[in-house]
């Protein structure tokens, strides 16, 4: 699960980051609203934790911009303000849940699990292209009707590529989807995953765009 944490308080942010990383989340942490807007426009996350009081761009504005782009990702808002009007504003702007500071990290974890359960039970479209079929709800993959079993990371790479056919993904982009920004730095694992995927399906399924990255052709 790739999670975006937007929190300008160093201690709180670090506490959340460590706790969630320990629970297996890939956590990318930003400390102001402007970089959050940028990241949300260019990256894919499974869930976000968003502080409302942020430098540069307010958390509410980050949320409004996200929802204006019709991004359905679940967002949990953190607010220091216990005023009812702020909570209502957050929910109106498209938050799925909120926590008032200070809170227990266990409660944060429980709320996140609930959000993710809800979001995963939403119907997600089956991706079908070039004889390859990937069902995000069950994570079943098949090729020409035959089930194909994929390790987690190969599945994630294939999911990324199939979700936007025609788009070229750089190696870095694909690595981020797997590892987040922090751990993506030094790895040629993507090439290995691509190699395996080509063998399990067919070589031309994933095109190399020389000097740029990889793509799956549109049908
Ligand atoms: Ca803050």
PDB file of C-alpha atoms and ligand atoms in Angstrom:
ATOM      1  CA  UNK A   1       0.000   0.000   0.000  1.00  0.00           C
ATOM      2  CA  UNK A   2       1.500   3.290  -1.040  1.00  0.00           C
ATOM      3  CA  UNK A   3       0.546   6.066   1.318  1.00  0.00           C
ATOM      4  CA  UNK A   4       1.099   9.797   1.011  1.00  0.00           C
ATOM      5  CA  UNK A   5       1.592  11.563   4.321  1.00  0.00           C
ATOM      6  CA  UNK A   6       1.335  15.358   4.279  1.00  0.00           C
ATOM      7  CA  UNK A   7       2.260  16.777   7.673  1.00  0.00           C
ATOM      8  CA  UNK A   8       4.489  19.752   8.485  1.00  0.00           C
ATOM      9  CA  UNK A   9       5.042  18.834  12.128  1.00  0.00           C
ATOM     10  CA  UNK A  10       8.405  16.989  12.144  1.00  0.00           C
ATOM     11  CA  UNK A  11       7.845  14.908  15.277  1.00  0.00           C
ATOM     12  CA  UNK A  12       4.306  13.898  14.462  1.00  0.00           C
ATOM     13  CA  UNK A  13       5.191  13.179  10.840  1.00  0.00           C
ATOM     14  CA  UNK A  14       8.158  11.039  11.800  1.00  0.00           C
ATOM     15  CA  UNK A  15       6.083   9.159  14.375  1.00  0.00           C
ATOM     16  CA  UNK A  16       3.378   8.375  11.827  1.00  0.00           C
ATOM     17  CA  UNK A  17       5.910   7.470   9.151  1.00  0.00           C
ATOM     18  CA  UNK A  18       7.738   4.978  11.371  1.00  0.00           C
ATOM     19  CA  UNK A  19       4.550   3.441  12.766  1.00  0.00           C
ATOM     20  CA  UNK A  20       2.985   2.904   9.354  1.00  0.00           C
ATOM     21  CA  UNK A  21       6.170   1.694   7.744  1.00  0.00           C
ATOM     22  CA  UNK A  22       6.310  -0.918  10.489  1.00  0.00           C
ATOM     23  CA  UNK A  23       2.852  -2.015   9.409  1.00  0.00           C
ATOM     24  CA  UNK A  24       4.034  -2.572   5.857  1.00  0.00           C
ATOM     25  CA  UNK A  25       2.903   0.663   4.221  1.00  0.00           C
ATOM     26  CA  UNK A  26       5.142   2.384   1.721  1.00  0.00           C
ATOM     27  CA  UNK A  27       5.101   5.894   3.147  1.00  0.00           C
ATOM     28  CA  UNK A  28       6.006   9.016   1.172  1.00  0.00           C
ATOM     29  CA  UNK A  29       6.121  12.048   3.423  1.00  0.00           C
ATOM     30  CA  UNK A  30       5.742  15.662   2.290  1.00  0.00           C
ATOM     31  CA  UNK A  31       5.729  18.721   4.522  1.00  0.00           C
ATOM     32  CA  UNK A  32       3.845  21.390   2.598  1.00  0.00           C
ATOM     33  CA  UNK A  33       0.693  21.728   0.552  1.00  0.00           C
ATOM     34  CA  UNK A  34       2.329  22.818  -2.695  1.00  0.00           C
ATOM     35  CA  UNK A  35       4.464  19.697  -3.024  1.00  0.00           C
ATOM     36  CA  UNK A  36       1.436  17.605  -2.089  1.00  0.00           C
ATOM     37  CA  UNK A  37      -0.580  19.105  -4.954  1.00  0.00           C
ATOM     38  CA  UNK A  38       2.302  18.378  -7.297  1.00  0.00           C
ATOM     39  CA  UNK A  39       2.755  14.805  -6.076  1.00  0.00           C
ATOM     40  CA  UNK A  40      -0.946  14.024  -6.251  1.00  0.00           C
ATOM     41  CA  UNK A  41      -1.100  15.270  -9.818  1.00  0.00           C
ATOM     42  CA  UNK A  42       1.792  13.130 -10.975  1.00  0.00           C
ATOM     43  CA  UNK A  43       1.829  10.025  -8.773  1.00  0.00           C
ATOM     44  CA  UNK A  44      -0.542   7.290  -7.717  1.00  0.00           C
ATOM     45  CA  UNK A  45      -1.166   6.537  -4.061  1.00  0.00           C
ATOM     46  CA  UNK A  46      -3.576   4.125  -2.418  1.00  0.00           C
ATOM     47  CA  UNK A  47      -4.450   6.444   0.434  1.00  0.00           C
ATOM     48  CA  UNK A  48      -3.414   9.824   1.869  1.00  0.00           C
ATOM     49  CA  UNK A  49      -3.151  11.308   5.343  1.00  0.00           C
ATOM     50  CA  UNK A  50      -3.493  15.048   5.048  1.00  0.00           C
ATOM     51  CA  UNK A  51      -2.910  17.661   7.724  1.00  0.00           C
ATOM     52  CA  UNK A  52      -5.148  20.707   7.271  1.00  0.00           C
ATOM     53  CA  UNK A  53      -2.794  23.389   8.611  1.00  0.00           C
ATOM     54  CA  UNK A  54       0.029  23.295   6.061  1.00  0.00           C
ATOM     55  CA  UNK A  55       2.545  25.816   4.720  1.00  0.00           C
ATOM     56  CA  UNK A  56       2.203  27.196   1.161  1.00  0.00           C
ATOM     57  CA  UNK A  57      -1.129  25.583   0.280  1.00  0.00           C
ATOM     58  CA  UNK A  58      -3.727  24.812   2.949  1.00  0.00           C
ATOM     59  CA  UNK A  59      -4.778  21.183   3.369  1.00  0.00           C
ATOM     60  CA  UNK A  60      -8.359  21.984   2.423  1.00  0.00           C
ATOM     61  CA  UNK A  61      -7.172  23.460  -0.875  1.00  0.00           C
ATOM     62  CA  UNK A  62      -5.028  20.405  -1.540  1.00  0.00           C
ATOM     63  CA  UNK A  63      -8.094  18.267  -1.018  1.00  0.00           C
ATOM     64  CA  UNK A  64     -10.324  20.433  -3.199  1.00  0.00           C
ATOM     65  CA  UNK A  65      -7.831  20.309  -6.049  1.00  0.00           C
ATOM     66  CA  UNK A  66      -7.554  16.548  -5.718  1.00  0.00           C
ATOM     67  CA  UNK A  67     -11.304  16.048  -5.884  1.00  0.00           C
ATOM     68  CA  UNK A  68     -11.660  18.602  -8.693  1.00  0.00           C
ATOM     69  CA  UNK A  69      -9.467  16.221 -10.694  1.00  0.00           C
ATOM     70  CA  UNK A  70     -11.956  13.440  -9.842  1.00  0.00           C
ATOM     71  CA  UNK A  71      -9.309  11.470  -7.972  1.00  0.00           C
ATOM     72  CA  UNK A  72     -11.206   8.948  -5.799  1.00  0.00           C
ATOM     73  CA  UNK A  73      -8.271   8.043  -3.537  1.00  0.00           C
ATOM     74  CA  UNK A  74      -9.348   7.829   0.117  1.00  0.00           C
ATOM     75  CA  UNK A  75      -8.115  10.731   2.247  1.00  0.00           C
ATOM     76  CA  UNK A  76      -7.926  10.897   6.006  1.00  0.00           C
ATOM     77  CA  UNK A  77      -7.666  14.444   7.300  1.00  0.00           C
ATOM     78  CA  UNK A  78      -5.747  15.415  10.424  1.00  0.00           C
ATOM     79  CA  UNK A  79      -6.843  18.561  12.133  1.00  0.00           C
ATOM     80  CA  UNK A  80      -5.686  20.387  15.214  1.00  0.00           C
ATOM     81  CA  UNK A  81      -8.873  22.365  15.129  1.00  0.00           C
ATOM     82  CA  UNK A  82     -11.641  20.722  17.006  1.00  0.00           C
ATOM     83  CA  UNK A  83     -14.239  23.120  15.701  1.00  0.00           C
ATOM     84  CA  UNK A  84     -17.226  21.440  14.116  1.00  0.00           C
ATOM     85  CA  UNK A  85     -17.086  23.890  11.216  1.00  0.00           C
ATOM     86  CA  UNK A  86     -13.564  22.721  10.289  1.00  0.00           C
ATOM     87  CA  UNK A  87     -14.558  19.089  10.338  1.00  0.00           C
ATOM     88  CA  UNK A  88     -17.562  19.840   8.165  1.00  0.00           C
ATOM     89  CA  UNK A  89     -15.393  21.843   5.772  1.00  0.00           C
ATOM     90  CA  UNK A  90     -12.994  18.892   5.532  1.00  0.00           C
ATOM     91  CA  UNK A  91     -15.727  16.421   4.806  1.00  0.00           C
ATOM     92  CA  UNK A  92     -17.355  18.812   2.342  1.00  0.00           C
ATOM     93  CA  UNK A  93     -14.037  19.205   0.528  1.00  0.00           C
ATOM     94  CA  UNK A  94     -13.933  15.449   0.018  1.00  0.00           C
ATOM     95  CA  UNK A  95     -12.249  13.907   3.065  1.00  0.00           C
ATOM     96  CA  UNK A  96     -13.314  10.333   3.763  1.00  0.00           C
ATOM     97  CA  UNK A  97     -12.548  10.519   7.460  1.00  0.00           C
ATOM     98  CA  UNK A  98     -10.792  12.773   9.947  1.00  0.00           C
ATOM     99  CA  UNK A  99      -8.892  12.612  13.210  1.00  0.00           C
ATOM    100  CA  UNK A 100      -8.526  15.457  15.674  1.00  0.00           C
ATOM    101  CA  UNK A 101      -5.050  15.931  17.164  1.00  0.00           C
ATOM    102  CA  UNK A 102      -3.828  14.630  19.475  1.00  0.00           C
ATOM    103  CA  UNK A 103      -4.740  11.058  18.621  1.00  0.00           C
ATOM    104  CA  UNK A 104      -3.433   7.570  19.323  1.00  0.00           C
ATOM    105  CA  UNK A 105      -1.481   6.013  16.494  1.00  0.00           C
ATOM    106  CA  UNK A 106      -3.493   2.819  16.931  1.00  0.00           C
ATOM    107  CA  UNK A 107      -6.632   4.740  16.166  1.00  0.00           C
ATOM    108  CA  UNK A 108      -5.012   6.198  13.065  1.00  0.00           C
ATOM    109  CA  UNK A 109      -4.093   2.683  11.929  1.00  0.00           C
ATOM    110  CA  UNK A 110      -7.616   1.404  12.513  1.00  0.00           C
ATOM    111  CA  UNK A 111      -9.158   4.293  10.582  1.00  0.00           C
ATOM    112  CA  UNK A 112      -6.766   3.687   7.690  1.00  0.00           C
ATOM    113  CA  UNK A 113      -7.631  -0.004   7.571  1.00  0.00           C
ATOM    114  CA  UNK A 114     -11.325   0.872   7.481  1.00  0.00           C
ATOM    115  CA  UNK A 115     -10.779   3.408   4.678  1.00  0.00           C
ATOM    116  CA  UNK A 116      -8.801   0.930   2.633  1.00  0.00           C
ATOM    117  CA  UNK A 117     -11.385  -1.806   3.131  1.00  0.00           C
ATOM    118  CA  UNK A 118     -14.060   0.531   1.831  1.00  0.00           C
ATOM    119  CA  UNK A 119     -11.982   1.679  -1.087  1.00  0.00           C
ATOM    120  CA  UNK A 120     -10.948  -1.854  -2.067  1.00  0.00           C
ATOM    121  CA  UNK A 121     -14.534  -3.054  -2.002  1.00  0.00           C
ATOM    122  CA  UNK A 122     -15.428  -0.383  -4.555  1.00  0.00           C
ATOM    123  CA  UNK A 123     -15.686  -1.943  -7.989  1.00  0.00           C
ATOM    124  CA  UNK A 124     -12.495  -1.464  -9.952  1.00  0.00           C
ATOM    125  CA  UNK A 125     -12.558  -1.993 -13.696  1.00  0.00           C
ATOM    126  CA  UNK A 126     -11.045  -5.173 -15.073  1.00  0.00           C
ATOM    127  CA  UNK A 127      -8.132  -4.337 -17.365  1.00  0.00           C
ATOM    128  CA  UNK A 128      -8.086  -6.289 -20.588  1.00  0.00           C
ATOM    129  CA  UNK A 129      -5.624  -5.762 -23.401  1.00  0.00           C
ATOM    130  CA  UNK A 130      -3.712  -7.890 -25.940  1.00  0.00           C
ATOM    131  CA  UNK A 131      -5.207 -11.080 -24.486  1.00  0.00           C
ATOM    132  CA  UNK A 132      -4.065 -10.187 -20.980  1.00  0.00           C
ATOM    133  CA  UNK A 133      -6.760  -9.841 -18.358  1.00  0.00           C
ATOM    134  CA  UNK A 134      -6.108  -8.348 -14.910  1.00  0.00           C
ATOM    135  CA  UNK A 135      -8.822  -8.083 -12.286  1.00  0.00           C
ATOM    136  CA  UNK A 136      -7.795  -5.584  -9.578  1.00  0.00           C
ATOM    137  CA  UNK A 137     -10.543  -6.806  -7.249  1.00  0.00           C
ATOM    138  CA  UNK A 138      -9.291 -10.381  -7.084  1.00  0.00           C
ATOM    139  CA  UNK A 139      -5.764  -9.741  -8.415  1.00  0.00           C
ATOM    140  CA  UNK A 140      -6.326 -12.616 -10.832  1.00  0.00           C
ATOM    141  CA  UNK A 141      -4.336 -12.430 -14.035  1.00  0.00           C
ATOM    142  CA  UNK A 142      -4.832 -14.518 -17.123  1.00  0.00           C
ATOM    143  CA  UNK A 143      -3.495 -14.683 -20.655  1.00  0.00           C
ATOM    144  CA  UNK A 144      -5.767 -15.964 -23.401  1.00  0.00           C
ATOM    145  CA  UNK A 145      -7.994 -17.492 -20.764  1.00  0.00           C
ATOM    146  CA  UNK A 146      -5.175 -19.288 -18.926  1.00  0.00           C
ATOM    147  CA  UNK A 147      -4.429 -18.178 -15.379  1.00  0.00           C
ATOM    148  CA  UNK A 148      -0.976 -16.672 -14.891  1.00  0.00           C
ATOM    149  CA  UNK A 149       0.480 -16.512 -11.433  1.00  0.00           C
ATOM    150  CA  UNK A 150       2.583 -13.428 -10.756  1.00  0.00           C
ATOM    151  CA  UNK A 151       4.680 -12.430  -7.749  1.00  0.00           C
ATOM    152  CA  UNK A 152       3.439  -9.274  -6.056  1.00  0.00           C
ATOM    153  CA  UNK A 153       5.906  -6.895  -7.673  1.00  0.00           C
ATOM    154  CA  UNK A 154       5.422  -8.207 -11.182  1.00  0.00           C
ATOM    155  CA  UNK A 155       1.691  -7.837 -10.633  1.00  0.00           C
ATOM    156  CA  UNK A 156       2.130  -4.205  -9.568  1.00  0.00           C
ATOM    157  CA  UNK A 157       4.300  -3.376 -12.578  1.00  0.00           C
ATOM    158  CA  UNK A 158       1.808  -4.980 -14.948  1.00  0.00           C
ATOM    159  CA  UNK A 159      -1.086  -3.200 -13.240  1.00  0.00           C
ATOM    160  CA  UNK A 160       0.615   0.183 -13.675  1.00  0.00           C
ATOM    161  CA  UNK A 161       1.372  -0.389 -17.340  1.00  0.00           C
ATOM    162  CA  UNK A 162      -2.061  -1.763 -18.198  1.00  0.00           C
ATOM    163  CA  UNK A 163      -3.896   0.957 -16.308  1.00  0.00           C
ATOM    164  CA  UNK A 164      -2.640   3.596 -18.761  1.00  0.00           C
ATOM    165  CA  UNK A 165      -1.964   1.964 -22.113  1.00  0.00           C
ATOM    166  CA  UNK A 166       0.048   4.140 -24.455  1.00  0.00           C
ATOM    167  CA  UNK A 167       1.682   6.026 -21.617  1.00  0.00           C
ATOM    168  CA  UNK A 168       5.429   5.635 -21.259  1.00  0.00           C
ATOM    169  CA  UNK A 169       6.476   4.915 -17.691  1.00  0.00           C
ATOM    170  CA  UNK A 170      10.041   5.708 -16.761  1.00  0.00           C
ATOM    171  CA  UNK A 171      11.903   3.150 -14.707  1.00  0.00           C
ATOM    172  CA  UNK A 172      11.799   5.597 -11.795  1.00  0.00           C
ATOM    173  CA  UNK A 173       8.026   5.923 -12.041  1.00  0.00           C
ATOM    174  CA  UNK A 174       7.570   2.174 -11.921  1.00  0.00           C
ATOM    175  CA  UNK A 175       9.995   1.856  -9.025  1.00  0.00           C
ATOM    176  CA  UNK A 176       8.088   4.496  -7.104  1.00  0.00           C
ATOM    177  CA  UNK A 177       4.919   2.509  -7.537  1.00  0.00           C
ATOM    178  CA  UNK A 178       6.681  -0.435  -5.933  1.00  0.00           C
ATOM    179  CA  UNK A 179       8.852   1.123  -3.299  1.00  0.00           C
ATOM    180  CA  UNK A 180       7.908   4.774  -2.777  1.00  0.00           C
ATOM    181  CA  UNK A 181      10.452   7.561  -3.167  1.00  0.00           C
ATOM    182  CA  UNK A 182      12.635   6.619  -0.276  1.00  0.00           C
ATOM    183  CA  UNK A 183      13.682   3.148  -1.302  1.00  0.00           C
ATOM    184  CA  UNK A 184      13.476   3.524  -5.066  1.00  0.00           C
ATOM    185  CA  UNK A 185      16.960   4.998  -5.443  1.00  0.00           C
ATOM    186  CA  UNK A 186      19.228   2.154  -6.437  1.00  0.00           C
ATOM    187  CA  UNK A 187      17.572  -0.760  -8.043  1.00  0.00           C
ATOM    188  CA  UNK A 188      17.510  -2.336 -11.447  1.00  0.00           C
ATOM    189  CA  UNK A 189      14.778  -4.667 -10.258  1.00  0.00           C
ATOM    190  CA  UNK A 190      12.300  -3.144 -12.702  1.00  0.00           C
ATOM    191  CA  UNK A 191      14.222  -4.509 -15.679  1.00  0.00           C
ATOM    192  CA  UNK A 192      14.120  -7.946 -14.110  1.00  0.00           C
ATOM    193  CA  UNK A 193      10.357  -7.736 -13.515  1.00  0.00           C
ATOM    194  CA  UNK A 194       9.804  -6.601 -17.107  1.00  0.00           C
ATOM    195  CA  UNK A 195      11.946  -9.468 -18.362  1.00  0.00           C
ATOM    196  CA  UNK A 196       9.847 -11.992 -16.413  1.00  0.00           C
ATOM    197  CA  UNK A 197       6.576 -10.440 -17.530  1.00  0.00           C
ATOM    198  CA  UNK A 198       7.610 -10.635 -21.168  1.00  0.00           C
ATOM    199  CA  UNK A 199       8.427 -14.315 -20.763  1.00  0.00           C
ATOM    200  CA  UNK A 200       5.156 -15.084 -19.016  1.00  0.00           C
ATOM    201  CA  UNK A 201       3.060 -13.300 -21.653  1.00  0.00           C
ATOM    202  CA  UNK A 202       4.792 -12.350 -24.883  1.00  0.00           C
ATOM    203  CA  UNK A 203       7.787 -10.125 -25.588  1.00  0.00           C
ATOM    204  CA  UNK A 204       5.940  -7.334 -27.416  1.00  0.00           C
ATOM    205  CA  UNK A 205       3.410  -6.879 -24.614  1.00  0.00           C
ATOM    206  CA  UNK A 206       5.783  -4.435 -22.944  1.00  0.00           C
ATOM    207  CA  UNK A 207       7.613  -2.155 -25.326  1.00  0.00           C
ATOM    208  CA  UNK A 208      10.918  -0.554 -24.486  1.00  0.00           C
ATOM    209  CA  UNK A 209      10.972   3.116 -25.350  1.00  0.00           C
ATOM    210  CA  UNK A 210      14.672   3.639 -25.735  1.00  0.00           C
ATOM    211  CA  UNK A 211      16.178   6.040 -23.261  1.00  0.00           C
ATOM    212  CA  UNK A 212      12.784   6.697 -21.670  1.00  0.00           C
ATOM    213  CA  UNK A 213      11.092   3.632 -20.228  1.00  0.00           C
ATOM    214  CA  UNK A 214       8.365   1.116 -20.894  1.00  0.00           C
ATOM    215  CA  UNK A 215       4.854   1.068 -22.242  1.00  0.00           C
ATOM    216  CA  UNK A 216       1.990  -1.215 -23.209  1.00  0.00           C
ATOM    217  CA  UNK A 217       0.515  -0.304 -26.585  1.00  0.00           C
ATOM    218  CA  UNK A 218      -3.087   0.759 -26.787  1.00  0.00           C
ATOM    219  CA  UNK A 219      -5.248  -1.921 -28.348  1.00  0.00           C
TER     220      UNK A 219
HETATM  221 CA1  LIG B   1       0.177  21.516  10.595  1.00  0.00          CA
END
